[in-house]
Amino acid sequence: MIKKKPLTQRELEVCLLESEESDGFDFSSDDDIKDRTFDPDKVSSDSESSDDDPEDETPVNDLPVVQDPHTNINDNVPIDDEENWTDTDLGPIEFPFTGAKQFTSDLPLTARPIQYFLSLFDDEIFERITDETNRRAHLDLNSKITRSSREKKWKDIDVMEMKKFIGVCMLSGTVHFPLLAKQWSRHPIYFHPIFGRTTSRNRFQMILKNLRFVDHTAIDSNDKLFKIRPILEKVLQNIKKIFSPGKNLSIDEAMIGWKGRLSFRQYISNKRHKYGIKLYEVTTDDGFILDVIVYTGKGTIVEEDSSHVQSVVKKLLKDFVEKGHTVYLDNFYTSVPLAEYLFKKKTTLVGTIRENRKGNHKPTMNTKLKKGEVVWKRKGPVLLTNWRDKRNVRMISTAHGHRMIETQSKRGVMKTKPKCVLDYNEHMSGIDKADQMMAYYSTPRKTIRWYRKIFFHLVDLSVWNACYLYNFHQNKNIRLLEFREKIIMDLIDNPDIPERVDQHDTINTFHFLEPNPPTEKDRSAMRRCRQCTCKNDKKKLDIIAQFVQKSQGFACFHVSKNGTKTRKYVNVLS
């Protein structure tokens, strides 16, 4: 080990001069210079280091920090300076929470699910989509199209029909089909009458083809999201007006699956959709999505004196600072400067942190530990903790003091963990819960238009948030699937489709077409079908009635569970 000697006057002058001209040295890796100060009485006036003697050479990283009482150089000292980190525990630090978790809309307690959905995805959005879709269709009509093109049969869509279209799109996320056209198939495997009774296949495909959200002839080359920007901003605006969150928030990324060509397509290995459009989201700790930023590459957010991730956090939290919130983040976002910035805004931060982040106390972050051991350091409100479990768990917090809590694992094993780790595990899962719930019944379909992917994601986001608000406001616990079904039925709004269909109604109402004319040898086919004419039939057979209109009447046959025909009759017209 190199022997360290007191600095000469010449070395002190060089050190002070370099600290004023540079951004400052990194002293965080030196464990031996702590509490060393300059004593002028111990310095010999004629002592100088020799270039020939390696024992007299002092490495730059081993130079002690010198504080001249008449010269203020604190602004040039790096924030990870070891003298600023102590073992003194200040205890937990909490700002009084001045907000309140509340539903801020005037909807009554008897409001139906569709009313909560329309408070987020309102009529203004439907009107805009309707107008832009009609505009696109007319542009195609004015262009060169073939004689047999379906576009010639286009009729302008209205808001009512657009709601039916969105309802059918949501229904296809609940009832899955291998192909879009199979939704209107009359094959017994795929037959669902609700699709055909709501809209025809050709009409649905024409609306989907022309679906637009802005006027594409007025291109904004400076905004990569201009094709979906009005819908995105309106949905987020409605979310902020209708709900005020509680104390705990979390920030993380989400992905919209997309493998097509796109300048801002991203890859995240630990997401369900590894390739796609990345979203930065802030949510409550139980999953309500409060704000979203779509990542569009370099320049998504530009702020002076801030890194990209710090700018993202600042923008997501701009409406929630100065209120006493606690925000939970993973190690992609956290750093000591960000924690100090949020603390000045009366917002505490808790999260994991990478060991090589600028501003860290590196001896604490790099310490080799055995399982169960923990080391920590504090600098002002910032607490850094390194705890060894199966691997090193490095935490940063401005809301905790160093405190170990005994807890029981799922297998009944008692374990001692830092309090900040327990709180992080409890409150960080908001975005994961929202992504999980929306993935169960996802509306997005295969498309070559990336902005439609974002649009259908906003539909799912609005449904999930509306379900959350419904349960919170009315103190209920309705499942997302049931809530989604109620919205679909109200959007479709077809009085011919009952909410529930009995077995006999299924036989008499929903049938398949197949020719079955009577012959000279088979005159019995002219008899009436008792299953189709009797309303009080109590047979428990799995029966499908099939009809086709003939000059004499309706040909019909019944199929048993094994698929074989058991009877064949004809209903004679009166």
mmCIF file of N, CA and C in Angstrom, residues 358-417:
data_model
loop_
_atom_site.group_PDB
_atom_site.id
_atom_site.type_symbol
_atom_site.label_atom_id
_atom_site.label_comp_id
_atom_site.label_asym_id
_atom_site.label_seq_id
_atom_site.Cartn_x
_atom_site.Cartn_y
_atom_site.Cartn_z
ATOM 1 N N LYS A 358 -24.527 7.913 -10.451
ATOM 2 C CA LYS A 358 -23.802 9.094 -10.024
ATOM 3 C C LYS A 358 -24.385 9.607 -8.714
ATOM 4 N N GLY A 359 -23.496 9.890 -7.768
ATOM 5 C CA GLY A 359 -23.930 10.398 -6.476
ATOM 6 C C GLY A 359 -24.029 9.344 -5.400
ATOM 7 N N ASN A 360 -23.911 8.059 -5.758
ATOM 8 C CA ASN A 360 -23.981 6.992 -4.755
ATOM 9 C C ASN A 360 -22.775 7.034 -3.825
ATOM 10 N N HIS A 361 -22.958 6.470 -2.633
ATOM 11 C CA HIS A 361 -21.829 6.206 -1.748
ATOM 12 C C HIS A 361 -21.277 4.846 -2.127
ATOM 13 N N LYS A 362 -20.248 4.847 -2.951
ATOM 14 C CA LYS A 362 -19.791 3.612 -3.580
ATOM 15 C C LYS A 362 -19.299 2.542 -2.595
ATOM 16 N N PRO A 363 -18.605 2.918 -1.496
ATOM 17 C CA PRO A 363 -18.238 1.853 -0.537
ATOM 18 C C PRO A 363 -19.442 1.088 -0.002
ATOM 19 N N THR A 364 -20.549 1.776 0.228
ATOM 20 C CA THR A 364 -21.754 1.094 0.706
ATOM 21 C C THR A 364 -22.365 0.224 -0.381
ATOM 22 N N MET A 365 -22.427 0.739 -1.606
ATOM 23 C CA MET A 365 -23.044 0.002 -2.707
ATOM 24 C C MET A 365 -22.215 -1.216 -3.125
ATOM 25 N N ASN A 366 -20.876 -1.146 -2.966
ATOM 26 C CA ASN A 366 -20.003 -2.219 -3.456
ATOM 27 C C ASN A 366 -19.565 -3.192 -2.372
ATOM 28 N N THR A 367 -20.048 -3.017 -1.155
ATOM 29 C CA THR A 367 -19.642 -3.894 -0.060
ATOM 30 C C THR A 367 -20.116 -5.322 -0.314
ATOM 31 N N LYS A 368 -19.216 -6.300 -0.120
ATOM 32 C CA LYS A 368 -19.572 -7.705 -0.241
ATOM 33 C C LYS A 368 -20.199 -8.180 1.068
ATOM 34 N N LEU A 369 -21.382 -8.723 0.972
ATOM 35 C CA LEU A 369 -22.136 -9.108 2.161
ATOM 36 C C LEU A 369 -22.504 -10.577 2.126
ATOM 37 N N LYS A 370 -22.721 -11.121 3.300
ATOM 38 C CA LYS A 370 -23.291 -12.459 3.425
ATOM 39 C C LYS A 370 -24.803 -12.332 3.581
ATOM 40 N N LYS A 371 -25.506 -13.435 3.354
ATOM 41 C CA LYS A 371 -26.959 -13.405 3.385
ATOM 42 C C LYS A 371 -27.457 -12.920 4.740
ATOM 43 N N GLY A 372 -28.339 -11.915 4.694
ATOM 44 C CA GLY A 372 -28.907 -11.344 5.908
ATOM 45 C C GLY A 372 -28.188 -10.120 6.413
ATOM 46 N N GLU A 373 -26.964 -9.844 5.915
ATOM 47 C CA GLU A 373 -26.221 -8.674 6.371
ATOM 48 C C GLU A 373 -26.721 -7.422 5.665
ATOM 49 N N VAL A 374 -26.509 -6.285 6.292
ATOM 50 C CA VAL A 374 -26.972 -5.018 5.738
ATOM 51 C C VAL A 374 -25.998 -3.914 6.117
ATOM 52 N N VAL A 375 -25.745 -2.985 5.187
ATOM 53 C CA VAL A 375 -24.980 -1.772 5.464
ATOM 54 C C VAL A 375 -25.786 -0.601 4.923
ATOM 55 N N TRP A 376 -25.590 0.566 5.509
ATOM 56 C CA TRP A 376 -26.353 1.732 5.087
ATOM 57 C C TRP A 376 -25.594 3.009 5.391
ATOM 58 N N LYS A 377 -25.931 4.049 4.657
ATOM 59 C CA LYS A 377 -25.378 5.385 4.870
ATOM 60 C C LYS A 377 -26.481 6.399 4.611
ATOM 61 N N ARG A 378 -26.346 7.544 5.259
ATOM 62 C CA ARG A 378 -27.327 8.611 5.068
ATOM 63 C C ARG A 378 -26.604 9.923 4.763
ATOM 64 N N LYS A 379 -27.185 10.671 3.839
ATOM 65 C CA LYS A 379 -26.723 12.034 3.549
ATOM 66 C C LYS A 379 -27.939 12.941 3.529
ATOM 67 N N GLY A 380 -28.140 13.700 4.586
ATOM 68 C CA GLY A 380 -29.341 14.518 4.698
ATOM 69 C C GLY A 380 -30.574 13.622 4.734
ATOM 70 N N PRO A 381 -31.540 13.865 3.854
ATOM 71 C CA PRO A 381 -32.742 13.018 3.856
ATOM 72 C C PRO A 381 -32.583 11.705 3.105
ATOM 73 N N VAL A 382 -31.461 11.535 2.378
ATOM 74 C CA VAL A 382 -31.289 10.371 1.494
ATOM 75 C C VAL A 382 -30.662 9.222 2.260
ATOM 76 N N LEU A 383 -31.345 8.081 2.268
ATOM 77 C CA LEU A 383 -30.849 6.865 2.904
ATOM 78 C C LEU A 383 -30.518 5.841 1.829
ATOM 79 N N LEU A 384 -29.283 5.349 1.819
ATOM 80 C CA LEU A 384 -28.859 4.269 0.934
ATOM 81 C C LEU A 384 -28.690 3.009 1.758
ATOM 82 N N THR A 385 -29.297 1.913 1.306
ATOM 83 C CA THR A 385 -29.256 0.641 2.025
ATOM 84 C C THR A 385 -28.822 -0.454 1.073
ATOM 85 N N ASN A 386 -27.901 -1.289 1.531
ATOM 86 C CA ASN A 386 -27.460 -2.461 0.769
ATOM 87 C C ASN A 386 -27.690 -3.681 1.640
ATOM 88 N N TRP A 387 -28.674 -4.483 1.260
ATOM 89 C CA TRP A 387 -29.070 -5.655 2.052
ATOM 90 C C TRP A 387 -28.916 -6.904 1.208
ATOM 91 N N ARG A 388 -28.355 -7.936 1.795
ATOM 92 C CA ARG A 388 -28.120 -9.187 1.068
ATOM 93 C C ARG A 388 -29.221 -10.188 1.367
ATOM 94 N N ASP A 389 -29.949 -10.573 0.306
ATOM 95 C CA ASP A 389 -30.909 -11.682 0.399
ATOM 96 C C ASP A 389 -30.347 -12.814 -0.458
ATOM 97 N N LYS A 390 -31.032 -13.235 -1.497
ATOM 98 C CA LYS A 390 -30.426 -14.167 -2.444
ATOM 99 C C LYS A 390 -29.371 -13.457 -3.279
ATOM 100 N N ARG A 391 -29.531 -12.154 -3.405
ATOM 101 C CA ARG A 391 -28.552 -11.292 -4.057
ATOM 102 C C ARG A 391 -28.588 -9.950 -3.350
ATOM 103 N N ASN A 392 -27.728 -9.059 -3.741
ATOM 104 C CA ASN A 392 -27.708 -7.738 -3.117
ATOM 105 C C ASN A 392 -28.927 -6.930 -3.542
ATOM 106 N N VAL A 393 -29.633 -6.374 -2.577
ATOM 107 C CA VAL A 393 -30.779 -5.504 -2.823
ATOM 108 C C VAL A 393 -30.382 -4.100 -2.371
ATOM 109 N N ARG A 394 -30.207 -3.203 -3.339
ATOM 110 C CA ARG A 394 -29.767 -1.837 -3.051
ATOM 111 C C ARG A 394 -30.962 -0.902 -3.137
ATOM 112 N N MET A 395 -31.206 -0.153 -2.082
ATOM 113 C CA MET A 395 -32.386 0.699 -1.977
ATOM 114 C C MET A 395 -31.977 2.140 -1.707
ATOM 115 N N ILE A 396 -32.799 3.053 -2.187
ATOM 116 C CA ILE A 396 -32.675 4.475 -1.871
ATOM 117 C C ILE A 396 -34.029 4.952 -1.370
ATOM 118 N N SER A 397 -34.019 5.779 -0.344
ATOM 119 C CA SER A 397 -35.271 6.249 0.238
ATOM 120 C C SER A 397 -35.065 7.594 0.912
ATOM 121 N N THR A 398 -36.044 8.466 0.766
ATOM 122 C CA THR A 398 -36.094 9.700 1.553
ATOM 123 C C THR A 398 -37.278 9.683 2.512
ATOM 124 N N ALA A 399 -37.920 8.515 2.648
ATOM 125 C CA ALA A 399 -39.096 8.392 3.516
ATOM 126 C C ALA A 399 -38.851 7.491 4.711
ATOM 127 N N HIS A 400 -37.667 6.892 4.800
ATOM 128 C CA HIS A 400 -37.409 5.898 5.842
ATOM 129 C C HIS A 400 -36.150 6.223 6.626
ATOM 130 N N GLY A 401 -36.138 5.743 7.851
ATOM 131 C CA GLY A 401 -34.901 5.600 8.592
ATOM 132 C C GLY A 401 -34.461 4.159 8.481
ATOM 133 N N HIS A 402 -33.240 3.868 8.964
ATOM 134 C CA HIS A 402 -32.779 2.486 8.901
ATOM 135 C C HIS A 402 -33.488 1.674 9.987
ATOM 136 N N ARG A 403 -34.320 0.745 9.547
ATOM 137 C CA ARG A 403 -35.097 -0.066 10.480
ATOM 138 C C ARG A 403 -35.292 -1.452 9.887
ATOM 139 N N MET A 404 -34.994 -2.481 10.656
ATOM 140 C CA MET A 404 -35.168 -3.864 10.229
ATOM 141 C C MET A 404 -36.445 -4.424 10.845
ATOM 142 N N ILE A 405 -37.256 -5.097 10.013
ATOM 143 C CA ILE A 405 -38.547 -5.626 10.431
ATOM 144 C C ILE A 405 -38.533 -7.138 10.244
ATOM 145 N N GLU A 406 -39.024 -7.851 11.226
ATOM 146 C CA GLU A 406 -39.140 -9.309 11.115
ATOM 147 C C GLU A 406 -40.470 -9.644 10.438
ATOM 148 N N THR A 407 -40.401 -10.421 9.376
ATOM 149 C CA THR A 407 -41.591 -10.757 8.602
ATOM 150 C C THR A 407 -41.603 -12.233 8.278
ATOM 151 N N GLN A 408 -42.771 -12.740 7.903
ATOM 152 C CA GLN A 408 -42.926 -14.154 7.599
ATOM 153 C C GLN A 408 -43.140 -14.326 6.102
ATOM 154 N N SER A 409 -42.401 -15.253 5.494
ATOM 155 C CA SER A 409 -42.517 -15.498 4.067
ATOM 156 C C SER A 409 -43.750 -16.350 3.780
ATOM 157 N N LYS A 410 -44.027 -16.586 2.479
ATOM 158 C CA LYS A 410 -45.180 -17.387 2.091
ATOM 159 C C LYS A 410 -45.080 -18.814 2.608
ATOM 160 N N ARG A 411 -43.875 -19.301 2.780
ATOM 161 C CA ARG A 411 -43.665 -20.667 3.278
ATOM 162 C C ARG A 411 -43.570 -20.736 4.797
ATOM 163 N N GLY A 412 -43.823 -19.605 5.460
ATOM 164 C CA GLY A 412 -43.809 -19.602 6.916
ATOM 165 C C GLY A 412 -42.453 -19.383 7.537
ATOM 166 N N VAL A 413 -41.453 -19.024 6.742
ATOM 167 C CA VAL A 413 -40.102 -18.809 7.254
ATOM 168 C C VAL A 413 -39.977 -17.359 7.722
ATOM 169 N N MET A 414 -39.475 -17.169 8.921
ATOM 170 C CA MET A 414 -39.277 -15.831 9.461
ATOM 171 C C MET A 414 -37.986 -15.240 8.900
ATOM 172 N N LYS A 415 -38.062 -13.965 8.495
ATOM 173 C CA LYS A 415 -36.914 -13.296 7.893
ATOM 174 C C LYS A 415 -36.939 -11.836 8.304
ATOM 175 N N THR A 416 -35.751 -11.269 8.487
ATOM 176 C CA THR A 416 -35.629 -9.863 8.844
ATOM 177 C C THR A 416 -35.263 -9.066 7.597
ATOM 178 N N LYS A 417 -36.077 -8.043 7.295
ATOM 179 C CA LYS A 417 -35.869 -7.229 6.103
ATOM 180 C C LYS A 417 -35.886 -5.751 6.477
#
